[in-house]
Structure formats: structure tokens, C-alpha cells
Amino acid sequence: MKKLLIIGLLATAFTASAQEAKFGIKGGLNYGATGEYESPQEGAEDFTSSFEDGENKTGFHAGVFAQFEMLGIFIRPELMYTELNTKYSNFNYKLDKIDAPVLVGVNVLGPLNIKAGPSFQYILSNKLENTNMQIGEVEKDITMGYQLGGGLELGRLGFDVRYEGAFTENTAFSESASDNFSIDSRPSQWILSASYSF
């Protein structure tokens, strides 16, 4: 909570002294996966488990942003709806979340910039598709990860590419004891976006 308060105060102070501010909408595609699927091995007497990495799939995101710039440095808070899809051998895993990255960026050469910062996520829902198995809710509704990448600003239009990762596991378990599996729901994905400033 203290970290959120400090970030909020810094963003407020920066906004108050910013020389340029803009607001807009953005959206695009994300390509990645959640973490490992773990299940007990059939007939294993020593209770060992098998692990499976998810296969990357395409999802999408859409939302709004603000950007406050001063002396070539900017702060860019965003509020995004994101759908992340992952393919495992016997089912698909779908994660819907609200992302709130707060990125600090630098204009490096003409219209090019680089940016990085924390990304807070709130899990709206997670579910399995193409299977009869049922999954419960994730351990934590709110988690923090990071985003880093670069962008190109052409007037009101913007384009950027980022990588998003997470700092800690956020596991969801099966709802029935007979299934007995878990999935690490933290994201690992590439994000391709287009934006428009008003």
C-alpha cells in the first residue's frame, strides 16, 4: 500500500509541473501465455507431479491512457482491459484482467521513445475451455508485475511494443479434489499497441 501511495504522490507532483499533457485511447494484440500447469502423475507412488508449460496464443487489450511530459521525460498511466489466452495439451485457459501500468519514459531520438515501470493487475475471471474440468479463483485478485518496451509517436498516432512479466506466482487450483491440478496464472507476454491522442 505504501508503494502505491508513493507512486501516486510522485505522479501527482509530476503532473502538476508537466509542460505537456495528452489523453487518448489505445488497443491492440498481445501474444503470450500464463505459467505452468501442474498435475499429479497417474500411478505415481511418491506423489510426484508433472509440469507443462503453456503454449503462447493471441489475445487483445483496449483502454485509455494519459501522458504527462516534462523536459523529454514522461509518465504514462494506463487503464486497460486485457484478455490473455493460453493453450495446454488438453484445454485452453482464458484470463480476463484489468491492467494499470504506470510507466516512465524518455524520448530518445525524434519520435522514438523507451519506457518501463510497474504494472498492477486485477483479475476479473479465469476459466478453462474445451474441457469438463473446473478451476477455482486465483489466490490473489491484485498483483504487480512490470512492463518495458519502446514506442513511436507520429503526431496523434502512436505505436509501441512491450514485454510484460510478473514478479510472483499467482496460482489457481482445481475446484474438485478428483481433478487435483493447479495453474500459475501470472502472465508472460508481448504487447503490440496502437494509440490515438485527443
XYZ file of C-alpha atoms in Angstrom:
198
model
C 0.000 0.000 0.000
C 2.893 2.367 0.820
C 4.393 1.753 -2.632
C 1.086 2.649 -4.306
C 0.856 5.842 -2.226
C 4.409 6.895 -3.124
C 3.813 6.232 -6.839
C 0.572 8.226 -6.656
C 2.260 11.193 -4.952
C 5.117 11.217 -7.460
C 2.686 11.035 -10.371
C 0.637 13.918 -8.898
C 3.728 16.079 -8.388
C 4.957 15.348 -11.909
C 1.532 16.089 -13.383
C 1.331 19.444 -11.609
C 4.623 20.580 -13.169
C 4.239 18.887 -16.563
C 4.775 21.056 -19.627
C 2.637 18.877 -21.885
C -0.289 16.568 -21.189
C -2.302 14.361 -23.519
C -5.044 11.787 -23.220
C -6.234 9.089 -25.568
C -7.373 5.589 -26.352
C -5.339 2.538 -27.282
C -5.728 -1.105 -28.163
C -4.057 -3.993 -29.867
C -2.927 -7.591 -29.649
C -0.986 -9.470 -27.022
C 0.855 -12.741 -27.599
C 1.905 -14.880 -24.673
C 0.923 -17.390 -22.024
C 0.377 -17.956 -18.347
C 2.675 -20.138 -16.217
C 2.977 -23.861 -15.594
C 0.141 -26.370 -15.362
C 0.851 -28.896 -12.589
C -0.912 -32.219 -12.067
C -0.075 -35.460 -10.203
C 1.307 -38.273 -12.325
C -1.081 -41.208 -12.658
C 0.003 -44.216 -10.610
C 2.898 -42.371 -9.018
C 3.576 -43.815 -5.564
C 5.849 -40.989 -4.429
C 3.294 -38.253 -5.209
C 5.431 -36.656 -7.915
C 3.805 -34.186 -10.282
C 4.066 -33.469 -13.972
C 4.533 -29.938 -15.251
C 3.527 -28.417 -18.572
C 4.399 -25.008 -19.974
C 1.570 -23.216 -21.724
C 1.668 -22.559 -25.456
C 1.552 -18.898 -26.490
C -1.709 -17.673 -28.000
C -3.067 -14.333 -29.182
C -5.326 -12.155 -27.061
C -6.295 -8.496 -27.124
C -6.397 -5.361 -24.983
C -8.175 -1.992 -25.106
C -8.383 1.035 -22.856
C -7.374 4.619 -22.130
C -4.164 6.437 -21.236
C -2.783 9.769 -20.094
C 0.727 11.089 -20.663
C 2.421 13.937 -18.809
C 5.735 15.154 -20.211
C 8.420 17.496 -18.948
C 11.921 18.036 -20.406
C 11.776 14.923 -22.575
C 10.712 12.611 -19.721
C 7.129 11.449 -19.341
C 4.863 9.477 -17.025
C 2.204 7.369 -18.715
C -0.550 5.812 -16.587
C -2.965 3.500 -18.419
C -6.145 1.590 -17.647
C -6.624 -1.444 -19.896
C -8.930 -4.427 -20.272
C -6.839 -7.457 -21.297
C -7.752 -10.966 -22.427
C -4.871 -13.453 -22.164
C -5.198 -16.932 -23.732
C -3.004 -19.986 -23.167
C -3.060 -23.408 -24.849
C -2.295 -26.505 -22.758
C -2.358 -30.031 -24.167
C -5.936 -30.844 -23.102
C -7.618 -27.449 -22.745
C -7.384 -23.684 -23.192
C -7.008 -21.290 -20.263
C -8.553 -17.808 -20.524
C -7.686 -14.962 -18.158
C -9.569 -11.625 -18.155
C -7.993 -8.766 -16.218
C -7.745 -5.030 -15.737
C -4.177 -3.746 -16.168
C -2.964 -0.446 -14.733
C 0.651 0.154 -15.816
C 2.413 3.327 -14.667
C 5.380 3.776 -16.992
C 8.240 6.261 -17.020
C 9.595 7.044 -20.472
C 12.284 9.007 -22.264
C 12.260 10.444 -25.781
C 15.490 9.094 -27.254
C 15.578 10.032 -30.944
C 12.956 12.050 -32.805
C 9.629 10.243 -32.497
C 11.171 7.210 -30.726
C 10.874 6.558 -27.001
C 11.581 3.871 -24.431
C 9.531 3.229 -21.298
C 9.295 0.908 -18.315
C 7.544 0.628 -14.987
C 5.270 -1.379 -12.707
C 2.005 -2.832 -13.939
C -0.792 -3.579 -11.493
C -3.386 -6.158 -12.488
C -6.799 -7.060 -11.150
C -8.078 -10.492 -12.191
C -11.703 -10.341 -13.337
C -12.120 -14.028 -14.228
C -10.236 -17.155 -15.182
C -11.736 -20.210 -16.820
C -10.934 -23.373 -18.741
C -12.270 -24.041 -22.232
C -12.669 -27.315 -24.183
C -12.714 -29.444 -21.018
C -15.070 -30.619 -18.278
C -12.576 -29.696 -15.554
C -13.369 -26.691 -13.370
C -10.899 -24.202 -11.937
C -11.279 -22.010 -8.855
C -10.334 -18.378 -8.387
C -6.723 -17.208 -8.297
C -5.015 -16.806 -4.918
C -4.659 -13.023 -5.265
C -7.073 -10.752 -7.130
C -4.494 -7.931 -7.307
C -0.838 -8.467 -8.223
C 2.057 -6.395 -9.551
C 4.324 -7.094 -12.488
C 6.303 -4.969 -14.924
C 6.246 -3.726 -18.500
C 9.120 -2.434 -20.644
C 9.429 -1.524 -24.284
C 9.632 1.184 -26.895
C 7.322 3.345 -28.940
C 6.934 5.557 -31.982
C 4.881 8.797 -31.929
C 3.647 10.168 -35.270
C 1.502 13.163 -34.423
C -1.670 11.931 -32.742
C -0.917 8.324 -33.647
C 1.318 6.130 -31.530
C 2.647 2.586 -31.835
C 4.521 0.568 -29.281
C 5.793 -2.877 -28.408
C 6.295 -4.066 -24.826
C 7.110 -7.129 -22.815
C 5.075 -7.871 -19.677
C 6.170 -10.168 -16.876
C 5.270 -10.838 -13.250
C 7.269 -10.896 -10.026
C 5.463 -13.636 -8.068
C 3.324 -16.702 -8.726
C -0.458 -16.385 -8.530
C -1.885 -19.894 -8.527
C -5.403 -21.119 -9.297
C -6.381 -24.626 -8.166
C -8.936 -27.143 -9.383
C -12.391 -26.924 -7.816
C -12.717 -30.687 -7.324
C -10.343 -32.992 -5.456
C -10.639 -35.613 -8.213
C -9.031 -33.285 -10.790
C -6.284 -32.065 -8.433
C -4.323 -29.629 -10.613
C -3.080 -26.048 -10.475
C -2.142 -23.308 -12.955
C 0.243 -20.428 -12.358
C -1.796 -17.531 -13.743
C 0.977 -14.934 -13.976
C 1.397 -13.527 -17.488
C 4.416 -13.574 -19.760
C 3.521 -11.804 -22.991
C 4.415 -9.401 -25.787
C 2.072 -6.461 -26.275
C 1.603 -4.678 -29.621
C -0.483 -1.484 -29.451
C -1.756 1.431 -31.487
C -2.969 4.611 -29.779
C -4.692 7.860 -30.666
C -4.344 11.113 -28.689
C -7.218 13.581 -28.495
